[in-house]
mmCIF file of C-alpha atoms in Angstrom:
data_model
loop_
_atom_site.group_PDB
_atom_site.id
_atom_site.type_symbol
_atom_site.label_atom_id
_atom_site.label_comp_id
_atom_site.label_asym_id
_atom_site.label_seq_id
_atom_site.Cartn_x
_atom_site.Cartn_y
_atom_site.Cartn_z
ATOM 1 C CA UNK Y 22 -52.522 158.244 90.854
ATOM 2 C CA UNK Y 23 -51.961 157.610 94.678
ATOM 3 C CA UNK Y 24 -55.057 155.145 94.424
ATOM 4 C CA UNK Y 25 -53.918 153.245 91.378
ATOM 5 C CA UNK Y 26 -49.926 152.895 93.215
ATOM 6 C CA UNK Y 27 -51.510 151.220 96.070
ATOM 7 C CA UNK Y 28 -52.070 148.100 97.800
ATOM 8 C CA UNK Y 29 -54.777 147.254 100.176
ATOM 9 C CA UNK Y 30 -55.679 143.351 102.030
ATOM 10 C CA UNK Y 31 -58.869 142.692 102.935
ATOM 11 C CA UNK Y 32 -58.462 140.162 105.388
ATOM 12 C CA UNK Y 33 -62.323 138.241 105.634
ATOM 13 C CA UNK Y 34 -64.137 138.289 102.286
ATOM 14 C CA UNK Y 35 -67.741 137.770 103.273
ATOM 15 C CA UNK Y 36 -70.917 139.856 104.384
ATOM 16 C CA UNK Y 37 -68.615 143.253 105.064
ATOM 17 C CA UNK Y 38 -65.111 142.267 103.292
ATOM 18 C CA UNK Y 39 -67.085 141.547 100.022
ATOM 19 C CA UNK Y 40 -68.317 144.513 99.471
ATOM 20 C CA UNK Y 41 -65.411 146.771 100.613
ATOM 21 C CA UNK Y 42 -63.444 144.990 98.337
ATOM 22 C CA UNK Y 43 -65.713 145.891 95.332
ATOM 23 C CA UNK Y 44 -66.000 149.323 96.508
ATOM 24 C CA UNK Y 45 -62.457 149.594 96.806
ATOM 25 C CA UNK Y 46 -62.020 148.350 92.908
ATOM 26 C CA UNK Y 47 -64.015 150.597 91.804
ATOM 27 C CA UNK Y 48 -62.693 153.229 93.521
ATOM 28 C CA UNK Y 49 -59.177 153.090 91.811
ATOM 29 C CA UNK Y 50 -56.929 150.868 94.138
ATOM 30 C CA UNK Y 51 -54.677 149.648 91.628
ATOM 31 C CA UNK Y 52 -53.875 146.440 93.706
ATOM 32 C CA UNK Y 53 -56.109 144.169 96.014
ATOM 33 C CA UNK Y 54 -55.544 141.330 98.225
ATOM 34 C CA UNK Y 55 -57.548 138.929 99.594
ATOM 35 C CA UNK Y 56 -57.615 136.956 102.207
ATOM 36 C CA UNK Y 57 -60.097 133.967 102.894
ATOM 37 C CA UNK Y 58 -60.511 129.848 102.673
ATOM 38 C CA UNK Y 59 -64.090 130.083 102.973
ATOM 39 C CA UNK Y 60 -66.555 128.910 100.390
ATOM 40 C CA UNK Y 61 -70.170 130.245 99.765
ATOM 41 C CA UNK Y 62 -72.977 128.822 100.911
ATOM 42 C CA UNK Y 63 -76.862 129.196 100.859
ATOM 43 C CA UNK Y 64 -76.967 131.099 104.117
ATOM 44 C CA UNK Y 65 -74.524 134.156 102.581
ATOM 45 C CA UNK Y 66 -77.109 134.761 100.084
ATOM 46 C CA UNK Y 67 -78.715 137.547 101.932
ATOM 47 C CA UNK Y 68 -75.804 139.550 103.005
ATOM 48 C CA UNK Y 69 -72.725 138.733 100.866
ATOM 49 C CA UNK Y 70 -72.080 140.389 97.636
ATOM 50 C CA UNK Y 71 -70.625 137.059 95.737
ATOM 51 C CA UNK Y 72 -73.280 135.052 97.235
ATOM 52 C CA UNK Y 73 -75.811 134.041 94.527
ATOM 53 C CA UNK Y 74 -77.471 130.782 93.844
ATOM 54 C CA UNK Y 75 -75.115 130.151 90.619
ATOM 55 C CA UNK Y 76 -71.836 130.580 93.099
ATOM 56 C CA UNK Y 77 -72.765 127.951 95.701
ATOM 57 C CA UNK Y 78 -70.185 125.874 96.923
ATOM 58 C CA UNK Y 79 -67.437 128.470 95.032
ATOM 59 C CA UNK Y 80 -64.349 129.553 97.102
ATOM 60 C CA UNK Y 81 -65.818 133.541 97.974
ATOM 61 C CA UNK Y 82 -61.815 135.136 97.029
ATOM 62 C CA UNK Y 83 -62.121 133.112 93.764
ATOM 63 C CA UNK Y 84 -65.408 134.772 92.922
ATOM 64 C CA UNK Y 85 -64.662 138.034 94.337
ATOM 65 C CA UNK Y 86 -61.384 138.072 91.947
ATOM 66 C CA UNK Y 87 -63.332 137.145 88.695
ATOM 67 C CA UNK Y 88 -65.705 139.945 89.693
ATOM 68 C CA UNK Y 89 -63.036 142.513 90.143
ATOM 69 C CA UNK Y 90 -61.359 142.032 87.474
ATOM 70 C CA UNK Y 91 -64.691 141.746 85.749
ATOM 71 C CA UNK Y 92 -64.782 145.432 87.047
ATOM 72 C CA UNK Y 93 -60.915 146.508 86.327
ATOM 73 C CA UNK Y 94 -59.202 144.333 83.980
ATOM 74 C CA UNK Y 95 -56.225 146.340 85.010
ATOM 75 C CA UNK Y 96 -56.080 145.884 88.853
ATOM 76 C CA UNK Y 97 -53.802 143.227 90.278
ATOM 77 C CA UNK Y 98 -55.560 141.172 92.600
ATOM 78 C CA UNK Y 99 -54.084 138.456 94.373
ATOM 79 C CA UNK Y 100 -55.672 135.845 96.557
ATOM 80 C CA UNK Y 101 -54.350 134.340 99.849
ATOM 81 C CA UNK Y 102 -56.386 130.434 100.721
ATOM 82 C CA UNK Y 103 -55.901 130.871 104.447
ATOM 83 C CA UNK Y 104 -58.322 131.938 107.371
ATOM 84 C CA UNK Y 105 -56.176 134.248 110.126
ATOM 85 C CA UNK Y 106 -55.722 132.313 112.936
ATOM 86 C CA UNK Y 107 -54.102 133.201 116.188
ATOM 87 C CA UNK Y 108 -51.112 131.046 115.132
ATOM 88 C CA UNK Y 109 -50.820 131.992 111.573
ATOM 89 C CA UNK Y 110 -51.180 136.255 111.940
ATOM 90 C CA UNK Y 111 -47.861 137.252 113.033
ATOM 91 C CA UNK Y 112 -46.262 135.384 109.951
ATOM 92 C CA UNK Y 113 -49.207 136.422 107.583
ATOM 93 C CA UNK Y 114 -48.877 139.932 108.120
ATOM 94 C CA UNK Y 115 -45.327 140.273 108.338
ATOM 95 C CA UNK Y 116 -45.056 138.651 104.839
ATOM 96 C CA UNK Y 117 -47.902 141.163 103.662
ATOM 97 C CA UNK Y 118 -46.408 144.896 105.672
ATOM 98 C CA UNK Y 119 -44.087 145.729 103.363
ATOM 99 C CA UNK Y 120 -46.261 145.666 99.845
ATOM 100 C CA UNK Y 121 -49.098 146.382 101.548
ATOM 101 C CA UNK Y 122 -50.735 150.496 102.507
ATOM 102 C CA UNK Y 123 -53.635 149.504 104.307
ATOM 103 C CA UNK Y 124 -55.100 146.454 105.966
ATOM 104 C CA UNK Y 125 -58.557 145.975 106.078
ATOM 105 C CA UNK Y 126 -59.918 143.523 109.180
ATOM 106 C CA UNK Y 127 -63.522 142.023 108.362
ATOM 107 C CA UNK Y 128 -63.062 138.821 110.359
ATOM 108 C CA UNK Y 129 -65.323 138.203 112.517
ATOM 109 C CA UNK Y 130 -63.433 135.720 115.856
ATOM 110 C CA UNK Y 131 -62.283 137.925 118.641
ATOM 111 C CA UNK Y 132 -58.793 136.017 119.142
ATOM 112 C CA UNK Y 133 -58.372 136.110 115.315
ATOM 113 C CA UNK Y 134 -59.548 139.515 114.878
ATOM 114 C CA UNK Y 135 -57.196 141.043 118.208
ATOM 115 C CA UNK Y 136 -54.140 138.529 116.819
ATOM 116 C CA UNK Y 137 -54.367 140.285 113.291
ATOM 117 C CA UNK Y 138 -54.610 143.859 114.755
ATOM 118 C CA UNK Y 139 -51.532 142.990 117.286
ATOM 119 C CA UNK Y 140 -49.566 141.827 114.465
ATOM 120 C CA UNK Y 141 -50.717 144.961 112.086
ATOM 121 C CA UNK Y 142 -49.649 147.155 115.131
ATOM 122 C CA UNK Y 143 -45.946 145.248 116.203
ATOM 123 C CA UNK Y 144 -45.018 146.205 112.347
ATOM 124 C CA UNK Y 145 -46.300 149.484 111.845
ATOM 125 C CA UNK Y 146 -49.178 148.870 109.246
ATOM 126 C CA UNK Y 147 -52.153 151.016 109.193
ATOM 127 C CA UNK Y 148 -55.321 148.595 109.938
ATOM 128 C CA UNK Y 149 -59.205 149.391 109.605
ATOM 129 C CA UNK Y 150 -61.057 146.934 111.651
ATOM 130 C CA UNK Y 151 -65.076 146.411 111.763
ATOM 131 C CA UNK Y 152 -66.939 145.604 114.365
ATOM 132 C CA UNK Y 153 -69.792 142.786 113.901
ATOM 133 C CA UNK Y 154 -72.951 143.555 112.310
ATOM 134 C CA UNK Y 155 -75.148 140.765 113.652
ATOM 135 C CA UNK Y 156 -78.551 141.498 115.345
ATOM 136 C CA UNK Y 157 -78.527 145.087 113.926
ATOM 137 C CA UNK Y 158 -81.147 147.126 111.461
ATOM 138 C CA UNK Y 159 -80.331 150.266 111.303
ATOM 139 C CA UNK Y 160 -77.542 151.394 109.154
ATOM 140 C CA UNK Y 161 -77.805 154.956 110.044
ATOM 141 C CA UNK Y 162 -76.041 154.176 113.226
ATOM 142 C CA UNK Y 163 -72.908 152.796 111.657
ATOM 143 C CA UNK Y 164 -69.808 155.211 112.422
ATOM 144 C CA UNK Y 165 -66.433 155.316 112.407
ATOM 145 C CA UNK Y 166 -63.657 156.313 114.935
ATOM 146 C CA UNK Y 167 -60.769 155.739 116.914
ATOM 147 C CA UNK Y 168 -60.846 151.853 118.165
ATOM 148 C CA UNK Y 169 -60.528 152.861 121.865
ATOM 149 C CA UNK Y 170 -63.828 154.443 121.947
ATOM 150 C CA UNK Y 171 -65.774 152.187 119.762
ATOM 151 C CA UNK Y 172 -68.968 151.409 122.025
ATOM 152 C CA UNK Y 173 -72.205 148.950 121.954
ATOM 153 C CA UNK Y 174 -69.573 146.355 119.895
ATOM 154 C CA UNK Y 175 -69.391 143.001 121.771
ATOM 155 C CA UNK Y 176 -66.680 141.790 119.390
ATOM 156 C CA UNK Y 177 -64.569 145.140 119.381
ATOM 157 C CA UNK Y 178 -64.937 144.798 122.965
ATOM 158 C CA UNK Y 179 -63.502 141.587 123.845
ATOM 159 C CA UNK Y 180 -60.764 142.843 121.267
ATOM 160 C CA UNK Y 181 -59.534 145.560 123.294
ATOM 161 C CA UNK Y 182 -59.588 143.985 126.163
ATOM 162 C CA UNK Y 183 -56.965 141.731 124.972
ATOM 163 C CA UNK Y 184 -55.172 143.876 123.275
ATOM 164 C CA UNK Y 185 -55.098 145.846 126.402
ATOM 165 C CA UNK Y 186 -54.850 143.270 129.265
ATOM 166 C CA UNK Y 187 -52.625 140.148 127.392
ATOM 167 C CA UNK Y 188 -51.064 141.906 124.629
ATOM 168 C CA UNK Y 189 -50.409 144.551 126.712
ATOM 169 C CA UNK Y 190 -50.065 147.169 123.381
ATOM 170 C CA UNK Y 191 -52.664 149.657 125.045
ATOM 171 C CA UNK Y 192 -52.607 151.329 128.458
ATOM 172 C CA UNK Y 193 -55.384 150.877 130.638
ATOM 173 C CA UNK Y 194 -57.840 153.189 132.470
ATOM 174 C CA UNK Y 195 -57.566 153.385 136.499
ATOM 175 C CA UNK Y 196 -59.816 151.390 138.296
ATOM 176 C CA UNK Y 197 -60.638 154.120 140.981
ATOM 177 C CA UNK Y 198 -64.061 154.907 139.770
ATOM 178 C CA UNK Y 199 -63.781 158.451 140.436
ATOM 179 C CA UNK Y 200 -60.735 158.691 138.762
ATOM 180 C CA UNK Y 201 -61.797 156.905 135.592
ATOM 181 C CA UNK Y 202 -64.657 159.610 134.955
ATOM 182 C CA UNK Y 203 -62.473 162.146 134.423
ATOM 183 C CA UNK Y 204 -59.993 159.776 132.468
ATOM 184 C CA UNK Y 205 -58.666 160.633 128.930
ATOM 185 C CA UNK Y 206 -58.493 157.589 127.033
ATOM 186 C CA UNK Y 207 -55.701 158.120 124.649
ATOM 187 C CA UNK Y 208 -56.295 157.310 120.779
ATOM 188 C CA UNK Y 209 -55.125 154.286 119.715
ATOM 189 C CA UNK Y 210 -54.480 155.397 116.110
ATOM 190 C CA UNK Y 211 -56.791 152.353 114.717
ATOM 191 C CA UNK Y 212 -60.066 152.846 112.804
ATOM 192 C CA UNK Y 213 -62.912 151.075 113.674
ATOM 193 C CA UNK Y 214 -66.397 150.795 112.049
ATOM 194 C CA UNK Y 215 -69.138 150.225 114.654
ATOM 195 C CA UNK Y 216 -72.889 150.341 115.097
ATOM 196 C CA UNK Y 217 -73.950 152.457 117.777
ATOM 197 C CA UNK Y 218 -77.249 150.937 118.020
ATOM 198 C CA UNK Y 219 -78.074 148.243 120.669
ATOM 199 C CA UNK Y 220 -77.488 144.878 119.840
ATOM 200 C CA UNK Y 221 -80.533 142.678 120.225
ATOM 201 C CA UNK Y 222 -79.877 139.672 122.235
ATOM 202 C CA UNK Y 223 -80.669 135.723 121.395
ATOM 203 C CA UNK Y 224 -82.755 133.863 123.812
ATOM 204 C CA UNK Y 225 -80.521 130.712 124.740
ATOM 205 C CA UNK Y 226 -83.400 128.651 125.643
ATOM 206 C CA UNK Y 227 -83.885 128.192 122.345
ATOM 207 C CA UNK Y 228 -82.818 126.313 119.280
ATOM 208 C CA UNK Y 229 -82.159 128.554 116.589
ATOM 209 C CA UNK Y 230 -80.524 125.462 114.100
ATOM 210 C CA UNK Y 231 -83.833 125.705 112.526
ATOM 211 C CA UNK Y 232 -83.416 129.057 110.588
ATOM 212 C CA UNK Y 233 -79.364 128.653 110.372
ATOM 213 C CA UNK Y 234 -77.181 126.291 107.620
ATOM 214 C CA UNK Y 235 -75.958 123.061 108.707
ATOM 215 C CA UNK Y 236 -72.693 125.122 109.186
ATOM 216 C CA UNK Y 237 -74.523 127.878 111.131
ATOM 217 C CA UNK Y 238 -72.145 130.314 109.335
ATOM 218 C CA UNK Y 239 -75.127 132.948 109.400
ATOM 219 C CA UNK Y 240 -75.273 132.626 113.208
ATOM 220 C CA UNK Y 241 -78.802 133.008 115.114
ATOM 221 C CA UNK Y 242 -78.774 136.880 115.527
ATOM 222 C CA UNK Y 243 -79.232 137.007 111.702
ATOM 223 C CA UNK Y 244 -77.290 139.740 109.575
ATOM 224 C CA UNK Y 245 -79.102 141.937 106.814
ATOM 225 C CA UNK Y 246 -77.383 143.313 103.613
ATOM 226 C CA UNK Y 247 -78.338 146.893 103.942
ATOM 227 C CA UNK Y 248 -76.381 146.729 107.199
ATOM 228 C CA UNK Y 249 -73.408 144.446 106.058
ATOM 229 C CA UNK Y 250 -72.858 146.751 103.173
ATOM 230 C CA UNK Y 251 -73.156 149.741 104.691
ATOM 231 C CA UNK Y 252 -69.952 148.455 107.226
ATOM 232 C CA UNK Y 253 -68.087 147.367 103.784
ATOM 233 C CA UNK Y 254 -69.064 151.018 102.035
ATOM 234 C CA UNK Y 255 -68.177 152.865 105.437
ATOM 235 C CA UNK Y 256 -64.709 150.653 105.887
ATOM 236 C CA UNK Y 257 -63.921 151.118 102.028
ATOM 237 C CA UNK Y 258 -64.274 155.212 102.340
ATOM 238 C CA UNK Y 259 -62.601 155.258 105.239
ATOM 239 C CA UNK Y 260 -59.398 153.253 103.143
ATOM 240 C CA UNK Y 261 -60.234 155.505 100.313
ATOM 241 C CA UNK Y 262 -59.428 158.834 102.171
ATOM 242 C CA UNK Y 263 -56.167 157.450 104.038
ATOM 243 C CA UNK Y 264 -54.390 156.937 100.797
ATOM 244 C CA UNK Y 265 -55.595 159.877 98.893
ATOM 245 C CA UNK Y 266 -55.142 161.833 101.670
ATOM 246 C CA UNK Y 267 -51.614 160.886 102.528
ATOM 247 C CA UNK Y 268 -53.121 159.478 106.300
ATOM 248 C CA UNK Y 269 -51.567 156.445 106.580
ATOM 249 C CA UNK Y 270 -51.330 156.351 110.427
ATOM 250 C CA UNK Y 271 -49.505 153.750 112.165
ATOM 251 C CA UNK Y 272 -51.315 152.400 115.264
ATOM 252 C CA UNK Y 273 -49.903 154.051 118.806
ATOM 253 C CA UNK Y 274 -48.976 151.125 121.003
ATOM 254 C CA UNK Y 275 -46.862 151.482 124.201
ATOM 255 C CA UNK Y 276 -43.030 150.587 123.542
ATOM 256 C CA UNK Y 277 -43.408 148.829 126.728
ATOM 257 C CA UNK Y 278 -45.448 146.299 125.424
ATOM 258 C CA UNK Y 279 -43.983 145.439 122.187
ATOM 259 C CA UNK Y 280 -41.540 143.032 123.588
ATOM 260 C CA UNK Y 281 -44.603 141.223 125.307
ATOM 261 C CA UNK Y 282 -46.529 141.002 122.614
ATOM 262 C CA UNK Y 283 -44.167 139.554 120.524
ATOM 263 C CA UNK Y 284 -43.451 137.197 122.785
ATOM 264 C CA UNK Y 285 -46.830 135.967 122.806
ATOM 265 C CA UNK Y 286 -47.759 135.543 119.961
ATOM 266 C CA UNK Y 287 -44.318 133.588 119.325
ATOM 267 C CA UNK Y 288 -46.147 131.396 121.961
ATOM 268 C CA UNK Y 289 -49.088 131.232 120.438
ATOM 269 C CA UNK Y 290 -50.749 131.309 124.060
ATOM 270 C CA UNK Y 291 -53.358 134.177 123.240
ATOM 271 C CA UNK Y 292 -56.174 131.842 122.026
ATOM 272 C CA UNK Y 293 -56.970 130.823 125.615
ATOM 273 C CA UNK Y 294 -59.991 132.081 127.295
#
């Protein structure tokens, strides 16, 4: 009952958001939104779930609806046609944090992905990001945890970095080596999904167009759908188990740093290097 009076946005519907969001429909959620302005292309075909030779060229949160629904004629899913930006998140999310439980955050751009997690945390809305998937194999290393001790992520770290150094949201750790060994880090109340494994590296010397679309939207480290699914299936349970377990946990910022943050991203200055 719980599952079927709730409503979860899945912000990124491609090689992790697409399948969440089916596992998520057929786990019960009585309403769905989804967020994207992408369309699918030839190079999503071995990772997304809506990418198949007959969808080419097809908005993806058009063809994930159809398929949903396709699934549960009876869930309400609605589609947003935008891409989070750094300019746009404040305003997307505020319209979105009072219908919505949970926010789900498979975007893959560090200042879109730390701008949509500042905005989920400066109004109180419970947020599962995912860390990127590119350049890894082995699904078995996918966990999930508290976002301040997510590890071997290059995205999730850049993220927390600004979160913690421009957004100022999140304390930081002393800089006195010695102390910073026997440092707590306190949670940050956010889930994150992650890959513990190592991830591989790309050779800059050389071209990698070659093997990538014209839009290089697969990127040269390559993704595999055993791994991108297993981040959607991971992210999905852990959605699953907030709401049916009553955990809908805000994210623990420092009161300090509200007023900054807001600020900023008012700005819209947090998209500079």
């Amino acid at each position: 009952e719980r599952l079927g009076k709730s409503t979860v946005s899945i912000v990124g519907i491609g090689g992790v958001g697409s399948w969440a969001a089916e596992a998520i429909c057929r786990s019960g959620v009585g309403n769905i939104i989804l967020v994207d302005l992408d369309d699918i292309c030839t190079s999503n075909i071995n990772r997304q779930l809506h990418a198949m030779s007959s969808t080419v060229g097809k908005m993806k949160i058009d063809v994930m609806k159809e398929r949903l629904l396709d699934i549960n004629p009876t869930c309400n899913v609605t589609v947003i046609h935008d891409f989070i930006s750094v300019d746009n998140a404040k305003d997307l999310v505020e319209a979105l944090s009072s219908d919505v439980d949970v926010m789900l955050d498979c975007i893959d751009g560090h200042f879109e992905k730390t701008a949509l997690i500042a905005a989920a945390c400066l109004n109180n809305l419970p947020i599962v990001t995912c860390g990127g998937a590119a350049g890894r194999v082995d699904p078995t290393k996918i966990v999930c945890g508290d976002l301040s001790k997510a590890s071997q992520c290059r995205l999730l770290f850049w993220c927390k970095k600004r979160l913690r150094d421009q957004y100022k949201l999140f304390p930081k750790g002393p800089s006195d080596p010695k102390l910073l060994k026997k440092h707590r880090v306190r949670k940050w109340k956010i889930w994150a999904v992650y890959s513990e494994e190592v991830q591989k590296t790309v050779d800059q010397s050389k071209d990698h167009s070659k093997t990538s679309s014209l839009r290089r939207c697969d990127g040269a480290l390559g993704t595999a759908c055993f791994v991108t699914g297993t981040y959607g299936f991971v992210a999905a349970s852990k959605v699953i188990s907030m709401i049916a377990n009553q955990e809908l946990i805000e994210p623990k910022i420092l009161n300090s740093g509200r007023k900054i943050a807001e600020a900023k991203q008012d700005d819209h200055i947090l998209n500079e290097s």
